[in-house]
Amino acid sequence: MLPEVLTSIPGPESLRLAARLKEVECRNTTYLSPDWPVFWERAEGVNVWDADGNRLLDFTSAFGVATLGHGFSAKAAAEQAGQLVHAMGDVHPARLKVELCERLSAITFERWTGEKGKTLLGNSGFEAVEAALKTAVMVTGRSGILSFEGAYHGLGYGALLGAGIEWFRAPFEKQLSQVTTRLPFPQQDIDEEIWRNFRRALDKVNPKDIGAVLVEPMQGRGGIVIPPPDLLRELRSWCDEHAVVLIFDEIYTGLNRTGKLFGCDWSPAVPDLICLGKSLSGGFPISACVGKASIMDAWPETHGEALHTSTFLGNPLGCAMAIASLETHADPATTCLAWDRGNDMGAAFRELCDEPFVAEWRGVGFMQALELRHPDGRHAGDVCIELVKGLLKDGILVLPDAPEGHVLALTPPLGISDEEIAFVVERIRVRLRELGGISS
Ligand SMILES: Cc1ncc(COP(=O)(O)O)c(C=O)c1O
């Protein structure tokens, strides 16, 4: 269903809510520019309705959460809500926690290697990353981390150690241990020389203190950057050679976002630990660090006091939603759909490559982007934000990505139709021409 062009976005109720929120929410969280805030009231499938009754087409999947569509696991949540909404995760857990961990094992390490996977559940995505970093210390006794420029692993203090976007780290740098070595994240289709330089830089890293390599198989927040297929394999052999734990942060790329079940399924490399979140439940804050059993068993047995847990660990609502969502994610038909529809979507968006400011289309599956540059080659973050605001008025939700905000991310739910894609392509074309001063 196509949105109507919305002339009054943000609507009066959203503006009233913005004014109220400004009084009571800490600055630097919600973006409250007068031409921006849209407060959500309801969502279903690929559509969101705001507090003024406007319908918007969601090309963000709400930060990559609603891969299967908004409300996909709502029924599971409602049924569970009538029964048990909280348990004592590490003391007297909900029975559903068992089933969720079994399913996570089945779709990861059992599928890749036959070996069981063991899980540490968390709430937000960054907690899964922190659980993985702690696991690496348990395994190796070494605190050093190798991560990548442009990387985004969430904003908790542990996860910030891996952050490759300096802006997020800078104000807190003084409280962060200096344990991280960062390498450039190579991009697919780069020339041989850049790839050779990357290999040389990796060879030069002193592995002595490094216990973990933390990497997104494809960078999301960093600007939808797809690396050469060999990157993960190179990292796998480097980790094997130096007995370092390899962590794939698949919080964004995992669960059919990239046209494969996991982003790492594009490569033969298998991680030691994988982090999942976002689309795991399709809407409840639950995350997971899943590791090879032989790696996870570096954690000692608990005798009643867990070394790593939290009040809401294995929350039954989250477990019920994750089980419902994994049931569909694990179905090969879902991966086929993500692959086929992703290709169709890519073909449609590639048509925009000749439009003003479009330097490049890139992507895999349902993780696609247009990189915008000025004619002199500068990153066009200024254009991208105007484009995003213009598209909002067209009833389309999109977001800029990359440290300089010059990448328009295109990450809708899998249920998006051809007609809806064509509509978005057309509106982007019109808006880019307006911004470039060309009459359509
Ligand atoms: C790759 C990746 N890792 C970790 C996170 C952090 O997840 P959360 O915001 O749920 O803590 C994100 C969030 O965007 C992400 O994209």
GROMACS .gro file of C-alpha atoms and ligand atoms in nm:
model
  456
    1MET     CA    1   0.000   0.000   0.000
    2LEU     CA    2   0.156   0.331  -0.106
    3PRO     CA    3   0.164   0.625   0.134
    4GLU     CA    4  -0.009   0.949   0.044
    5VAL     CA    5   0.223   1.244   0.019
    6LEU     CA    6   0.209   1.404   0.362
    7THR     CA    7   0.232   1.776   0.365
    8SER     CA    8   0.202   1.819   0.741
    9ILE     CA    9   0.493   1.618   0.876
   10PRO     CA   10   0.566   1.652   1.160
   11GLY     CA   11   0.200   1.687   1.255
   12PRO     CA   12   0.069   1.904   1.543
   13GLU     CA   13   0.047   1.617   1.793
   14SER     CA   14   0.405   1.507   1.723
   15LEU     CA   15   0.521   1.865   1.771
   16ARG     CA   16   0.333   1.889   2.102
   17LEU     CA   17   0.491   1.562   2.218
   18ALA     CA   18   0.834   1.690   2.115
   19ALA     CA   19   0.789   2.004   2.325
   20ARG     CA   20   0.685   1.795   2.628
   21LEU     CA   21   0.972   1.552   2.584
   22LYS     CA   22   1.225   1.832   2.561
   23GLU     CA   23   1.134   1.930   2.917
   24VAL     CA   24   1.189   1.587   3.067
   25GLU     CA   25   1.429   1.375   2.861
   26CYS     CA   26   1.804   1.412   2.879
   27ARG     CA   27   1.948   1.614   2.592
   28ASN     CA   28   2.137   1.428   2.324
   29THR     CA   29   1.897   1.138   2.295
   30THR     CA   30   1.588   1.213   2.082
   31TYR     CA   31   1.653   1.434   1.778
   32LEU     CA   32   1.406   1.718   1.826
   33SER     CA   33   1.466   1.943   1.527
   34PRO     CA   34   1.138   2.127   1.441
   35ASP     CA   35   1.115   1.955   1.100
   36TRP     CA   36   1.178   1.606   1.228
   37PRO     CA   37   1.015   1.425   1.517
   38VAL     CA   38   0.743   1.179   1.431
   39PHE     CA   39   0.604   1.003   1.735
   40TRP     CA   40   0.487   0.650   1.664
   41GLU     CA   41   0.149   0.520   1.769
   42ARG     CA   42   0.112   0.188   1.588
   43ALA     CA   43   0.297  -0.029   1.336
   44GLU     CA   44   0.219  -0.333   1.124
   45GLY     CA   45   0.417  -0.503   0.849
   46VAL     CA   46   0.601  -0.232   0.655
   47ASN     CA   47   0.381   0.052   0.784
   48VAL     CA   48   0.397   0.284   1.081
   49TRP     CA   49   0.124   0.523   1.193
   50ASP     CA   50   0.223   0.834   1.385
   51ALA     CA   51   0.045   1.022   1.663
   52ASP     CA   52  -0.127   1.241   1.402
   53GLY     CA   53  -0.262   0.942   1.210
   54ASN     CA   54  -0.009   0.970   0.922
   55ARG     CA   55   0.095   0.641   0.765
   56LEU     CA   56   0.464   0.598   0.684
   57LEU     CA   57   0.646   0.333   0.485
   58ASP     CA   58   0.930   0.202   0.699
   59PHE     CA   59   1.251   0.165   0.499
   60THR     CA   60   1.458   0.129   0.818
   61SER     CA   61   1.291  -0.177   0.976
   62ALA     CA   62   1.321   0.042   1.288
   63PHE     CA   63   1.701   0.011   1.320
   64GLY     CA   64   1.695  -0.332   1.155
   65VAL     CA   65   1.465  -0.488   1.415
   66ALA     CA   66   1.151  -0.549   1.209
   67THR     CA   67   1.307  -0.768   0.939
   68LEU     CA   68   1.000  -0.992   0.946
   69GLY     CA   69   0.769  -0.690   0.966
   70HIS     CA   70   0.634  -0.483   1.250
   71GLY     CA   71   0.422  -0.684   1.488
   72PHE     CA   72   0.547  -1.020   1.359
   73SER     CA   73   0.600  -1.166   1.704
   74ALA     CA   74   0.324  -0.966   1.878
   75LYS     CA   75   0.093  -1.269   1.903
   76ALA     CA   76   0.363  -1.472   2.078
   77ALA     CA   77   0.418  -1.178   2.315
   78ALA     CA   78   0.047  -1.142   2.390
   79GLU     CA   79   0.006  -1.514   2.463
   80GLN     CA   80   0.313  -1.515   2.685
   81ALA     CA   81   0.199  -1.196   2.861
   82GLY     CA   82  -0.108  -1.379   2.985
   83GLN     CA   83   0.110  -1.643   3.146
   84LEU     CA   84   0.447  -1.518   3.271
   85VAL     CA   85   0.614  -1.182   3.209
   86HIS     CA   86   0.920  -1.218   3.428
   87ALA     CA   87   1.121  -1.498   3.585
   88MET     CA   88   1.452  -1.522   3.770
   89GLY     CA   89   1.683  -1.565   3.475
   90ASP     CA   90   1.996  -1.711   3.639
   91VAL     CA   91   1.831  -1.859   3.948
   92HIS     CA   92   1.484  -1.992   3.858
   93PRO     CA   93   1.457  -1.929   3.484
   94ALA     CA   94   1.153  -1.945   3.257
   95ARG     CA   95   1.122  -2.277   3.076
   96LEU     CA   96   1.131  -2.087   2.745
   97LYS     CA   97   1.494  -1.992   2.806
   98VAL     CA   98   1.590  -2.355   2.746
   99GLU     CA   99   1.409  -2.367   2.415
  100LEU     CA  100   1.558  -2.038   2.298
  101CYS     CA  101   1.915  -2.148   2.377
  102GLU     CA  102   1.853  -2.480   2.197
  103ARG     CA  103   1.727  -2.299   1.889
  104LEU     CA  104   2.021  -2.061   1.890
  105SER     CA  105   2.258  -2.355   1.908
  106ALA     CA  106   2.080  -2.530   1.620
  107ILE     CA  107   2.094  -2.237   1.377
  108THR     CA  108   2.455  -2.141   1.454
  109PHE     CA  109   2.728  -2.381   1.561
  110GLU     CA  110   2.534  -2.706   1.513
  111ARG     CA  111   2.457  -2.590   1.160
  112TRP     CA  112   2.812  -2.476   1.088
  113THR     CA  113   3.020  -2.743   1.260
  114GLY     CA  114   2.797  -2.996   1.432
  115GLU     CA  115   2.926  -2.878   1.769
  116LYS     CA  116   2.669  -2.740   2.017
  117GLY     CA  117   2.656  -2.365   2.076
  118LYS     CA  118   2.617  -2.224   2.426
  119THR     CA  119   2.448  -1.892   2.489
  120LEU     CA  120   2.478  -1.596   2.721
  121LEU     CA  121   2.158  -1.395   2.693
  122GLY     CA  122   2.144  -1.020   2.737
  123ASN     CA  123   1.903  -0.735   2.692
  124SER     CA  124   2.040  -0.477   2.450
  125GLY     CA  125   2.275  -0.561   2.162
  126PHE     CA  126   2.577  -0.403   2.325
  127GLU     CA  127   2.541  -0.642   2.617
  128ALA     CA  128   2.591  -0.937   2.382
  129VAL     CA  129   2.911  -0.772   2.261
  130GLU     CA  130   3.029  -0.718   2.617
  131ALA     CA  131   2.950  -1.081   2.703
  132ALA     CA  132   3.162  -1.184   2.404
  133LEU     CA  133   3.453  -0.962   2.507
  134LYS     CA  134   3.439  -1.104   2.860
  135THR     CA  135   3.433  -1.456   2.716
  136ALA     CA  136   3.746  -1.379   2.515
  137VAL     CA  137   3.923  -1.276   2.835
  138MET     CA  138   3.807  -1.597   3.003
  139VAL     CA  139   3.945  -1.800   2.715
  140THR     CA  140   4.276  -1.626   2.651
  141GLY     CA  141   4.352  -1.427   2.967
  142ARG     CA  142   4.441  -1.140   2.731
  143SER     CA  143   4.259  -0.805   2.735
  144GLY     CA  144   4.357  -0.660   2.396
  145ILE     CA  145   4.098  -0.617   2.120
  146LEU     CA  146   4.144  -0.585   1.748
  147SER     CA  147   3.856  -0.395   1.588
  148PHE     CA  148   3.785  -0.177   1.287
  149GLU     CA  149   3.749   0.184   1.188
  150GLY     CA  150   3.383   0.265   1.126
  151ALA     CA  151   3.271  -0.018   1.355
  152TYR     CA  152   2.959   0.015   1.568
  153HIS     CA  153   2.902  -0.230   1.851
  154GLY     CA  154   2.674  -0.025   2.077
  155LEU     CA  155   2.745   0.235   2.340
  156GLY     CA  156   2.802   0.054   2.670
  157TYR     CA  157   3.152   0.103   2.810
  158GLY     CA  158   3.268  -0.245   2.711
  159ALA     CA  159   3.123  -0.222   2.362
  160LEU     CA  160   3.275   0.125   2.318
  161LEU     CA  161   3.617  -0.036   2.336
  162GLY     CA  162   3.545  -0.177   1.992
  163ALA     CA  163   3.388   0.142   1.853
  164GLY     CA  164   3.546   0.266   1.532
  165ILE     CA  165   3.346   0.587   1.510
  166GLU     CA  166   3.555   0.825   1.715
  167TRP     CA  167   3.267   1.061   1.791
  168PHE     CA  168   3.098   0.803   2.016
  169ARG     CA  169   3.413   0.735   2.212
  170ALA     CA  170   3.566   1.081   2.242
  171PRO     CA  171   3.381   1.222   2.548
  172PHE     CA  172   3.444   0.901   2.744
  173GLU     CA  173   3.791   0.813   2.621
  174LYS     CA  174   3.942   0.895   2.960
  175GLN     CA  175   3.736   0.621   3.123
  176LEU     CA  176   3.813   0.361   2.858
  177SER     CA  177   4.112   0.132   2.885
  178GLN     CA  178   4.351   0.168   2.596
  179VAL     CA  179   4.333  -0.194   2.487
  180THR     CA  180   4.215  -0.160   2.129
  181THR     CA  181   4.405  -0.176   1.801
  182ARG     CA  182   4.200  -0.056   1.503
  183LEU     CA  183   4.247  -0.146   1.139
  184PRO     CA  184   4.076   0.012   0.838
  185PHE     CA  185   3.768  -0.184   0.730
  186PRO     CA  186   3.832  -0.276   0.366
  187GLN     CA  187   3.550  -0.230   0.119
  188GLN     CA  188   3.449  -0.473  -0.154
  189ASP     CA  189   3.569  -0.389  -0.506
  190ILE     CA  190   3.868  -0.201  -0.372
  191ASP     CA  191   4.177  -0.236  -0.583
  192GLU     CA  192   4.436  -0.502  -0.512
  193GLU     CA  193   4.679  -0.251  -0.365
  194ILE     CA  194   4.439  -0.146  -0.086
  195TRP     CA  195   4.368  -0.509  -0.004
  196ARG     CA  196   4.744  -0.582   0.004
  197ASN     CA  197   4.790  -0.283   0.238
  198PHE     CA  198   4.522  -0.420   0.464
  199ARG     CA  199   4.695  -0.760   0.474
  200ARG     CA  200   5.025  -0.588   0.555
  201ALA     CA  201   4.859  -0.389   0.837
  202LEU     CA  202   4.712  -0.710   0.978
  203ASP     CA  203   5.051  -0.882   0.961
  204LYS     CA  204   5.203  -0.593   1.155
  205VAL     CA  205   4.957  -0.619   1.445
  206ASN     CA  206   5.137  -0.750   1.749
  207PRO     CA  207   4.917  -1.038   1.866
  208LYS     CA  208   5.089  -1.065   2.205
  209ASP     CA  209   4.818  -0.899   2.416
  210ILE     CA  210   4.520  -0.950   2.185
  211GLY     CA  211   4.248  -1.184   2.305
  212ALA     CA  212   3.965  -1.090   2.069
  213VAL     CA  213   3.902  -0.982   1.713
  214LEU     CA  214   3.566  -0.805   1.702
  215VAL     CA  215   3.416  -0.751   1.357
  216GLU     CA  216   3.084  -0.693   1.182
  217PRO     CA  217   3.069  -0.916   0.873
  218MET     CA  218   2.929  -0.606   0.699
  219GLN     CA  219   2.931  -0.268   0.867
  220GLY     CA  220   2.584  -0.123   0.928
  221ARG     CA  221   2.593   0.203   1.120
  222GLY     CA  222   2.937   0.264   0.970
  223GLY     CA  223   2.771   0.319   0.631
  224ILE     CA  224   2.656  -0.020   0.494
  225VAL     CA  225   3.008  -0.122   0.402
  226ILE     CA  226   3.047  -0.463   0.238
  227PRO     CA  227   3.400  -0.603   0.274
  228PRO     CA  228   3.579  -0.828   0.024
  229PRO     CA  229   3.467  -1.190   0.065
  230ASP     CA  230   3.815  -1.282   0.189
  231LEU     CA  231   3.812  -1.055   0.494
  232LEU     CA  232   3.650  -1.296   0.737
  233ARG     CA  233   3.862  -1.586   0.611
  234GLU     CA  234   4.180  -1.379   0.664
  235LEU     CA  235   4.070  -1.292   1.016
  236ARG     CA  236   3.984  -1.656   1.086
  237SER     CA  237   4.335  -1.770   0.992
  238TRP     CA  238   4.498  -1.484   1.185
  239CYS     CA  239   4.298  -1.580   1.495
  240ASP     CA  240   4.383  -1.949   1.450
  241GLU     CA  241   4.751  -1.868   1.413
  242HIS     CA  242   4.763  -1.655   1.727
  243ALA     CA  243   4.500  -1.834   1.941
  244VAL     CA  244   4.272  -1.530   1.944
  245VAL     CA  245   3.892  -1.547   1.982
  246LEU     CA  246   3.704  -1.439   1.669
  247ILE     CA  247   3.378  -1.254   1.741
  248PHE     CA  248   3.128  -1.176   1.468
  249ASP     CA  249   2.891  -0.900   1.569
  250GLU     CA  250   2.581  -0.998   1.371
  251ILE     CA  251   2.342  -0.780   1.565
  252TYR     CA  252   2.264  -0.596   1.243
  253THR     CA  253   2.361  -0.848   0.973
  254GLY     CA  254   2.221  -1.159   1.141
  255LEU     CA  255   1.891  -1.331   1.064
  256ASN     CA  256   1.828  -1.283   0.694
  257ARG     CA  257   1.919  -0.915   0.671
  258THR     CA  258   2.187  -0.977   0.407
  259GLY     CA  259   2.012  -1.236   0.190
  260LYS     CA  260   2.172  -1.520   0.391
  261LEU     CA  261   2.075  -1.642   0.735
  262PHE     CA  262   2.388  -1.475   0.876
  263GLY     CA  263   2.618  -1.218   0.723
  264CYS     CA  264   2.908  -1.457   0.777
  265ASP     CA  265   2.734  -1.718   0.560
  266TRP     CA  266   2.871  -1.516   0.267
  267SER     CA  267   3.212  -1.652   0.367
  268PRO     CA  268   3.338  -1.997   0.470
  269ALA     CA  269   3.468  -1.853   0.799
  270VAL     CA  270   3.303  -1.969   1.119
  271PRO     CA  271   3.340  -1.749   1.428
  272ASP     CA  272   3.414  -1.858   1.783
  273LEU     CA  273   3.139  -1.629   1.911
  274ILE     CA  274   2.846  -1.461   1.740
  275CYS     CA  275   2.640  -1.171   1.879
  276LEU     CA  276   2.273  -1.137   1.791
  277GLY     CA  277   2.007  -0.882   1.881
  278LYS     CA  278   1.767  -0.654   1.695
  279SER     CA  279   1.568  -0.889   1.471
  280LEU     CA  280   1.619  -1.179   1.714
  281SER     CA  281   1.290  -1.095   1.883
  282GLY     CA  282   1.155  -0.844   1.631
  283GLY     CA  283   1.086  -0.590   1.904
  284PHE     CA  284   1.172  -0.694   2.258
  285PRO     CA  285   1.510  -0.599   2.407
  286ILE     CA  286   1.680  -0.937   2.407
  287SER     CA  287   2.024  -1.024   2.274
  288ALA     CA  288   2.250  -1.326   2.266
  289CYS     CA  289   2.618  -1.409   2.258
  290VAL     CA  290   2.640  -1.763   2.122
  291GLY     CA  291   2.972  -1.946   2.125
  292LYS     CA  292   3.118  -2.282   2.041
  293ALA     CA  293   3.060  -2.497   2.349
  294SER     CA  294   3.433  -2.565   2.379
  295ILE     CA  295   3.499  -2.188   2.390
  296MET     CA  296   3.210  -2.099   2.619
  297ASP     CA  297   3.318  -2.365   2.865
  298ALA     CA  298   3.605  -2.135   2.960
  299TRP     CA  299   3.347  -1.985   3.197
  300PRO     CA  300   3.368  -2.169   3.530
  301GLU     CA  301   3.065  -2.357   3.669
  302THR     CA  302   2.850  -2.133   3.887
  303HIS     CA  303   2.798  -2.232   4.247
  304GLY     CA  304   2.514  -1.986   4.300
  305GLU     CA  305   2.658  -1.648   4.208
  306ALA     CA  306   2.681  -1.587   3.834
  307LEU     CA  307   2.976  -1.382   3.714
  308HIS     CA  308   2.774  -1.237   3.429
  309THR     CA  309   2.396  -1.191   3.445
  310SER     CA  310   2.123  -0.930   3.480
  311THR     CA  311   1.778  -0.895   3.635
  312PHE     CA  312   1.591  -0.949   3.309
  313LEU     CA  313   1.818  -1.222   3.166
  314GLY     CA  314   1.612  -1.465   2.960
  315ASN     CA  315   1.294  -1.264   3.007
  316PRO     CA  316   1.000  -1.488   2.908
  317LEU     CA  317   0.837  -1.227   2.683
  318GLY     CA  318   1.162  -1.181   2.496
  319CYS     CA  319   1.218  -1.556   2.477
  320ALA     CA  320   0.867  -1.617   2.341
  321MET     CA  321   0.910  -1.348   2.077
  322ALA     CA  322   1.258  -1.470   1.982
  323ILE     CA  323   1.138  -1.831   1.949
  324ALA     CA  324   0.852  -1.719   1.721
  325SER     CA  325   1.085  -1.511   1.513
  326LEU     CA  326   1.360  -1.778   1.491
  327GLU     CA  327   1.103  -2.031   1.372
  328THR     CA  328   1.052  -1.817   1.062
  329HIS     CA  329   1.412  -1.702   1.026
  330ALA     CA  330   1.536  -2.063   1.028
  331ASP     CA  331   1.297  -2.160   0.748
  332PRO     CA  332   1.503  -2.171   0.425
  333ALA     CA  333   1.207  -2.011   0.245
  334THR     CA  334   1.271  -1.691   0.444
  335THR     CA  335   1.635  -1.683   0.335
  336CYS     CA  336   1.531  -1.747  -0.027
  337LEU     CA  337   1.286  -1.459  -0.004
  338ALA     CA  338   1.553  -1.230   0.142
  339TRP     CA  339   1.792  -1.327  -0.137
  340ASP     CA  340   1.543  -1.297  -0.428
  341ARG     CA  341   1.367  -0.986  -0.311
  342GLY     CA  342   1.700  -0.831  -0.214
  343ASN     CA  343   1.823  -0.879  -0.571
  344ASP     CA  344   1.503  -0.722  -0.709
  345MET     CA  345   1.538  -0.431  -0.472
  346GLY     CA  346   1.905  -0.384  -0.568
  347ALA     CA  347   1.816  -0.373  -0.939
  348ALA     CA  348   1.555  -0.106  -0.868
  349PHE     CA  349   1.785   0.116  -0.659
  350ARG     CA  350   2.080   0.081  -0.894
  351GLU     CA  351   1.873   0.280  -1.143
  352LEU     CA  352   1.943   0.585  -0.927
  353CYS     CA  353   2.319   0.574  -0.989
  354ASP     CA  354   2.301   0.851  -1.252
  355GLU     CA  355   2.105   1.090  -1.032
  356PRO     CA  356   2.264   1.396  -0.868
  357PHE     CA  357   2.494   1.322  -0.572
  358VAL     CA  358   2.473   0.942  -0.607
  359ALA     CA  359   2.833   0.820  -0.601
  360GLU     CA  360   2.752   0.455  -0.555
  361TRP     CA  361   2.484   0.197  -0.485
  362ARG     CA  362   2.600  -0.090  -0.268
  363GLY     CA  363   2.453  -0.370  -0.064
  364VAL     CA  364   2.358  -0.730  -0.015
  365GLY     CA  365   2.010  -0.867   0.048
  366PHE     CA  366   1.802  -0.618   0.241
  367MET     CA  367   2.102  -0.417   0.354
  368GLN     CA  368   2.152  -0.161   0.079
  369ALA     CA  369   2.261   0.198   0.051
  370LEU     CA  370   2.324   0.493  -0.174
  371GLU     CA  371   2.643   0.684  -0.103
  372LEU     CA  372   2.606   1.055  -0.168
  373ARG     CA  373   2.891   1.288  -0.265
  374HIS     CA  374   2.924   1.643  -0.389
  375PRO     CA  375   3.057   1.691  -0.742
  376ASP     CA  376   3.403   1.764  -0.593
  377GLY     CA  377   3.400   1.427  -0.415
  378ARG     CA  378   3.321   1.551  -0.061
  379HIS     CA  379   3.088   1.334   0.144
  380ALA     CA  380   2.740   1.486   0.111
  381GLY     CA  381   2.602   1.438   0.465
  382ASP     CA  382   2.430   1.778   0.430
  383VAL     CA  383   2.242   1.657   0.121
  384CYS     CA  384   2.160   1.322   0.277
  385ILE     CA  385   1.984   1.473   0.579
  386GLU     CA  386   1.779   1.703   0.353
  387LEU     CA  387   1.690   1.401   0.141
  388VAL     CA  388   1.583   1.207   0.448
  389LYS     CA  389   1.365   1.498   0.566
  390GLY     CA  390   1.213   1.534   0.220
  391LEU     CA  391   1.133   1.164   0.206
  392LEU     CA  392   0.968   1.188   0.546
  393LYS     CA  393   0.724   1.434   0.391
  394ASP     CA  394   0.666   1.176   0.117
  395GLY     CA  395   0.564   0.928   0.387
  396ILE     CA  396   0.892   0.731   0.375
  397LEU     CA  397   1.110   0.655   0.677
  398VAL     CA  398   1.480   0.630   0.596
  399LEU     CA  399   1.798   0.716   0.787
  400PRO     CA  400   2.144   0.841   0.705
  401ASP     CA  401   2.438   0.621   0.804
  402ALA     CA  402   2.821   0.647   0.811
  403PRO     CA  403   3.028   0.871   1.040
  404GLU     CA  404   2.958   1.170   0.814
  405GLY     CA  405   2.594   1.078   0.751
  406HIS     CA  406   2.640   1.070   0.373
  407VAL     CA  407   2.505   0.720   0.317
  408LEU     CA  408   2.132   0.669   0.271
  409ALA     CA  409   2.056   0.328   0.424
  410LEU     CA  410   1.781   0.120   0.263
  411THR     CA  411   1.686  -0.160   0.500
  412PRO     CA  412   1.313  -0.232   0.480
  413PRO     CA  413   1.133  -0.537   0.617
  414LEU     CA  414   1.130  -0.843   0.389
  415GLY     CA  415   0.760  -0.794   0.315
  416ILE     CA  416   0.810  -0.478   0.110
  417SER     CA  417   0.633  -0.498  -0.228
  418ASP     CA  418   0.764  -0.418  -0.577
  419GLU     CA  419   0.518  -0.133  -0.596
  420GLU     CA  420   0.643   0.013  -0.268
  421ILE     CA  421   1.005  -0.018  -0.379
  422ALA     CA  422   0.924   0.153  -0.710
  423PHE     CA  423   0.749   0.432  -0.521
  424VAL     CA  424   1.053   0.490  -0.298
  425VAL     CA  425   1.291   0.484  -0.596
  426GLU     CA  426   1.079   0.746  -0.769
  427ARG     CA  427   1.054   0.973  -0.464
  428ILE     CA  428   1.431   0.953  -0.410
  429ARG     CA  429   1.484   1.045  -0.775
  430VAL     CA  430   1.253   1.347  -0.748
  431ARG     CA  431   1.407   1.466  -0.420
  432LEU     CA  432   1.765   1.426  -0.546
  433ARG     CA  433   1.684   1.626  -0.859
  434GLU     CA  434   1.526   1.900  -0.647
  435LEU     CA  435   1.833   1.910  -0.423
  436GLY     CA  436   2.059   1.914  -0.728
  437GLY     CA  437   1.860   2.201  -0.883
  438ILE     CA  438   1.739   1.991  -1.178
  439SER     CA  439   1.372   2.004  -1.279
  440SER     CA  440   1.232   1.652  -1.326
  441LIG     C1  441   2.644  -0.421   1.465
  441LIG     C2  442   2.582  -0.367   1.590
  441LIG     N1  443   2.627  -0.408   1.708
  441LIG     C3  444   2.574  -0.365   1.824
  441LIG     C4  445   2.471  -0.274   1.823
  441LIG     C5  446   2.416  -0.224   1.954
  441LIG     O1  447   2.289  -0.274   1.977
  441LIG     P1  448   2.196  -0.202   2.084
  441LIG     O2  449   2.170  -0.064   2.033
  441LIG     O3  450   2.074  -0.289   2.088
  441LIG     O4  451   2.272  -0.200   2.213
  441LIG     C6  452   2.421  -0.227   1.702
  441LIG     C7  453   2.312  -0.129   1.698
  441LIG     O5  454   2.284  -0.064   1.601
  441LIG     C8  455   2.477  -0.275   1.581
  441LIG     O6  456   2.434  -0.233   1.461
   0.00000   0.00000   0.00000
